[in-house]
Amino acid sequence: KKLKCRHSKYSNKFITIYNGIYSDVISSIENKDSDELKILFVGRLTEIKNIPYLLRNLKKLKDVGKRFTCNIIGEGELEEDLKQFCNENDLSQYVNFLGYRDNINYYMSKSDLLIMTSNMEGIPLVILEAFSNSLPVISSKVGGVVEMIDNGVNGILYDLNEEFILSEILIDIMDNKYNLDEIRNNRWFRRATKIGFA
């Protein structure tokens, strides 16, 4: 009872402190080849990360003749199945499985955007790393991600229930229907607003 009373009395004294990252690893953005979209995925190759959804949407992108490459960084039990899907759907020349890497910032500096397709997430550190590298993020609308990204402002969110919405977003990006520079410049907007700095 004392604990309950204390919380109700001081409830307006508490703030949420979100995850942080070591800022010295920030890298500078490089000029990108606008003719070929460079996509990055970072995460465990497990069911919860929903990578088959990513590959199905990349196949759609390939089928309409768009130029892109996707680097997938991570390891997991689905690796061979994912590679087999790429082989069977002529995606192998577009998708690179890089395994474990400890220089994520290097790959972020050479990418146009980070994609997340998870079925469930908390507050992913990889999004903070992307923000630090001025790398736009496209993510499924799940968990704590919606606390980090304001759709269309500092990133792009989509609903996993729409099977090919991701490929539609990527096509729109390649057709310059999104202003990635503006999204890049707004990358800290959501978090700054939530803690009262904007």
Short mmCIF file of C-alpha atoms in Angstrom, two decimals:
data_model
loop_
_atom_site.label_atom_id
_atom_site.label_comp_id
_atom_site.label_asym_id
_atom_site.label_seq_id
_atom_site.Cartn_x
_atom_site.Cartn_y
_atom_site.Cartn_z
CA LYS A 1 0.00 0.00 0.00
CA LYS A 2 2.85 2.38 0.81
CA LEU A 3 4.43 1.70 -2.59
CA LYS A 4 1.14 2.32 -4.38
CA CYS A 5 0.61 5.57 -2.46
CA ARG A 6 4.14 6.73 -3.16
CA HIS A 7 3.81 6.08 -6.88
CA SER A 8 0.53 7.98 -7.11
CA LYS A 9 1.99 10.91 -5.16
CA TYR A 10 5.17 11.20 -7.23
CA SER A 11 4.00 9.80 -10.55
CA ASN A 12 4.61 13.14 -12.29
CA LYS A 13 8.25 13.06 -11.14
CA PHE A 14 9.24 10.08 -13.29
CA ILE A 15 10.52 10.16 -16.86
CA THR A 16 11.44 7.35 -19.23
CA ILE A 17 15.10 7.13 -20.22
CA TYR A 18 15.42 5.31 -23.54
CA ASN A 19 18.32 3.26 -24.86
CA GLY A 20 21.42 5.07 -25.98
CA ILE A 21 24.51 4.30 -28.04
CA TYR A 22 28.18 5.22 -27.89
CA SER A 23 28.33 8.37 -29.99
CA ASP A 24 31.99 8.10 -31.00
CA VAL A 25 31.07 5.42 -33.53
CA ILE A 26 29.12 7.89 -35.67
CA SER A 27 30.27 7.83 -39.29
CA SER A 28 29.72 10.35 -42.05
CA ILE A 29 27.25 9.79 -44.84
CA GLU A 30 28.73 9.18 -48.28
CA ASN A 31 27.44 10.12 -51.71
CA LYS A 32 25.23 7.35 -53.03
CA ASP A 33 24.63 6.09 -56.56
CA SER A 34 21.06 7.25 -57.18
CA ASP A 35 20.53 4.69 -59.96
CA GLU A 36 20.84 1.70 -57.62
CA LEU A 37 19.11 1.56 -54.24
CA LYS A 38 21.43 0.19 -51.56
CA ILE A 39 19.43 -1.55 -48.83
CA LEU A 40 20.74 -2.79 -45.50
CA PHE A 41 19.24 -5.33 -43.10
CA VAL A 42 20.87 -6.01 -39.72
CA GLY A 43 19.55 -8.69 -37.39
CA ARG A 44 19.38 -12.32 -36.44
CA LEU A 45 18.24 -14.65 -39.21
CA THR A 46 15.37 -16.02 -37.15
CA GLU A 47 11.62 -16.31 -37.52
CA ILE A 48 10.80 -13.25 -35.41
CA LYS A 49 12.79 -11.01 -37.78
CA ASN A 50 10.48 -12.01 -40.65
CA ILE A 51 13.15 -11.93 -43.37
CA PRO A 52 11.11 -14.00 -45.87
CA TYR A 53 8.76 -10.99 -46.00
CA LEU A 54 11.71 -8.81 -46.99
CA LEU A 55 12.82 -11.25 -49.70
CA ARG A 56 9.31 -11.56 -51.18
CA ASN A 57 9.14 -7.78 -51.47
CA LEU A 58 12.62 -7.62 -53.00
CA LYS A 59 11.49 -10.19 -55.58
CA LYS A 60 8.61 -7.86 -56.44
CA LEU A 61 11.15 -5.05 -56.85
CA LYS A 62 13.25 -7.22 -59.16
CA ASP A 63 10.24 -8.30 -61.20
CA VAL A 64 9.41 -4.68 -62.10
CA GLY A 65 12.99 -4.05 -63.21
CA LYS A 66 14.27 -1.88 -60.38
CA ARG A 67 18.01 -1.76 -59.65
CA PHE A 68 19.02 -2.50 -56.07
CA THR A 69 21.31 -4.45 -53.81
CA CYS A 70 20.52 -5.66 -50.31
CA ASN A 71 23.20 -6.51 -47.77
CA ILE A 72 21.96 -8.77 -44.99
CA ILE A 73 24.15 -8.75 -41.88
CA GLY A 74 23.50 -11.43 -39.27
CA GLU A 75 23.53 -15.12 -38.54
CA GLY A 76 20.83 -17.60 -37.58
CA GLU A 77 19.10 -20.89 -38.19
CA LEU A 78 17.17 -19.64 -41.26
CA GLU A 79 20.25 -18.68 -43.26
CA GLU A 80 20.26 -21.68 -45.60
CA ASP A 81 16.49 -21.46 -46.22
CA LEU A 82 16.80 -17.76 -47.06
CA LYS A 83 19.69 -18.42 -49.45
CA GLN A 84 17.68 -21.18 -51.10
CA PHE A 85 14.76 -18.79 -51.62
CA CYS A 86 17.13 -16.33 -53.29
CA ASN A 87 18.54 -19.03 -55.56
CA GLU A 88 15.08 -20.25 -56.56
CA ASN A 89 13.83 -16.73 -57.30
CA ASP A 90 16.87 -15.31 -59.08
CA LEU A 91 17.65 -12.95 -56.22
CA SER A 92 21.20 -14.10 -55.53
CA GLN A 93 22.76 -11.33 -57.61
CA TYR A 94 20.74 -8.75 -55.65
CA VAL A 95 21.02 -10.06 -52.09
CA ASN A 96 24.30 -10.57 -50.21
CA PHE A 97 24.41 -12.59 -46.99
CA LEU A 98 27.39 -11.16 -45.12
CA GLY A 99 27.12 -13.11 -41.87
CA TYR A 100 28.38 -11.52 -38.66
CA ARG A 101 30.08 -8.13 -38.96
CA ASP A 102 31.49 -5.92 -36.21
CA ASN A 103 31.77 -2.83 -38.45
CA ILE A 104 28.07 -2.06 -38.92
CA ASN A 105 28.75 1.67 -39.25
CA TYR A 106 30.89 1.03 -42.32
CA TYR A 107 27.99 -0.68 -44.09
CA MET A 108 25.52 1.95 -42.92
CA SER A 109 27.69 4.69 -44.42
CA LYS A 110 27.49 2.94 -47.80
CA SER A 111 23.72 2.28 -47.72
CA ASP A 112 20.69 4.33 -48.74
CA LEU A 113 18.35 2.96 -46.10
CA LEU A 114 17.88 0.39 -43.34
CA ILE A 115 14.93 -1.98 -43.49
CA MET A 116 13.37 -3.80 -40.54
CA THR A 117 10.66 -6.43 -41.04
CA SER A 118 10.31 -7.77 -37.49
CA ASN A 119 7.11 -9.28 -36.14
CA MET A 120 8.06 -7.94 -32.71
CA GLU A 121 10.59 -5.43 -31.36
CA GLY A 122 11.44 -3.48 -28.23
CA ILE A 123 13.59 -0.37 -28.69
CA PRO A 124 16.07 -1.57 -31.35
CA LEU A 125 19.59 -0.23 -31.01
CA VAL A 126 20.09 -0.70 -34.75
CA ILE A 127 17.63 2.15 -35.37
CA LEU A 128 19.68 4.44 -33.11
CA GLU A 129 22.81 3.40 -35.00
CA ALA A 130 21.05 4.19 -38.27
CA PHE A 131 20.00 7.61 -36.96
CA SER A 132 23.60 8.29 -35.93
CA ASN A 133 24.72 7.47 -39.45
CA SER A 134 22.02 9.66 -41.05
CA LEU A 135 20.56 6.48 -42.54
CA PRO A 136 16.77 6.56 -43.16
CA VAL A 137 14.84 3.69 -41.58
CA ILE A 138 11.87 1.79 -43.01
CA SER A 139 10.33 -0.48 -40.38
CA SER A 140 7.31 -2.61 -39.64
CA LYS A 141 4.91 -0.89 -37.27
CA VAL A 142 5.60 -2.99 -34.16
CA GLY A 143 6.51 -2.63 -30.47
CA GLY A 144 8.76 0.21 -29.40
CA VAL A 145 9.54 1.18 -32.99
CA VAL A 146 6.41 3.34 -33.06
CA GLU A 147 7.85 5.31 -30.13
CA MET A 148 11.00 6.03 -32.15
CA ILE A 149 9.62 6.78 -35.61
CA ASP A 150 7.00 9.32 -36.59
CA ASN A 151 5.81 7.96 -39.94
CA GLY A 152 6.92 10.15 -42.84
CA VAL A 153 8.84 12.53 -40.57
CA ASN A 154 11.96 10.75 -39.29
CA GLY A 155 11.35 7.36 -40.89
CA ILE A 156 8.75 5.25 -42.66
CA LEU A 157 6.45 2.71 -41.00
CA TYR A 158 4.34 0.05 -42.70
CA ASP A 159 1.79 -2.59 -41.74
CA LEU A 160 2.93 -6.21 -42.07
CA ASN A 161 -0.64 -7.24 -42.90
CA GLU A 162 -0.15 -5.66 -46.32
CA GLU A 163 1.95 -8.25 -48.15
CA PHE A 164 3.63 -6.03 -50.75
CA ILE A 165 3.42 -2.59 -49.13
CA LEU A 166 7.18 -2.62 -48.56
CA SER A 167 7.94 -3.05 -52.27
CA GLU A 168 5.49 -0.23 -53.04
CA ILE A 169 7.33 2.05 -50.60
CA LEU A 170 10.69 1.13 -52.12
CA ILE A 171 9.39 1.83 -55.63
CA ASP A 172 8.08 5.20 -54.46
CA ILE A 173 11.49 5.98 -52.96
CA MET A 174 13.22 5.11 -56.22
CA ASP A 175 10.71 7.28 -58.07
CA ASN A 176 11.57 10.18 -55.71
CA LYS A 177 8.14 10.30 -54.08
CA TYR A 178 9.80 10.47 -50.64
CA ASN A 179 12.24 13.15 -49.54
CA LEU A 180 14.96 11.02 -47.93
CA ASP A 181 17.11 14.07 -47.20
CA GLU A 182 14.34 15.56 -45.09
CA ILE A 183 13.75 12.25 -43.30
CA ARG A 184 17.49 12.00 -42.69
CA ASN A 185 17.63 15.49 -41.21
CA ASN A 186 14.66 14.74 -38.91
CA ARG A 187 16.13 11.49 -37.60
CA TRP A 188 16.16 12.49 -33.90
CA PHE A 189 12.79 14.30 -34.00
CA ARG A 190 10.61 11.68 -32.30
CA ARG A 191 12.94 10.96 -29.37
CA ALA A 192 13.75 14.63 -28.80
CA THR A 193 10.05 15.48 -28.70
CA LYS A 194 9.27 12.70 -26.24
CA ILE A 195 11.90 13.86 -23.75
CA GLY A 196 11.14 17.54 -24.17
CA PHE A 197 14.05 18.79 -26.27
CA ALA A 198 12.04 19.75 -29.37
#
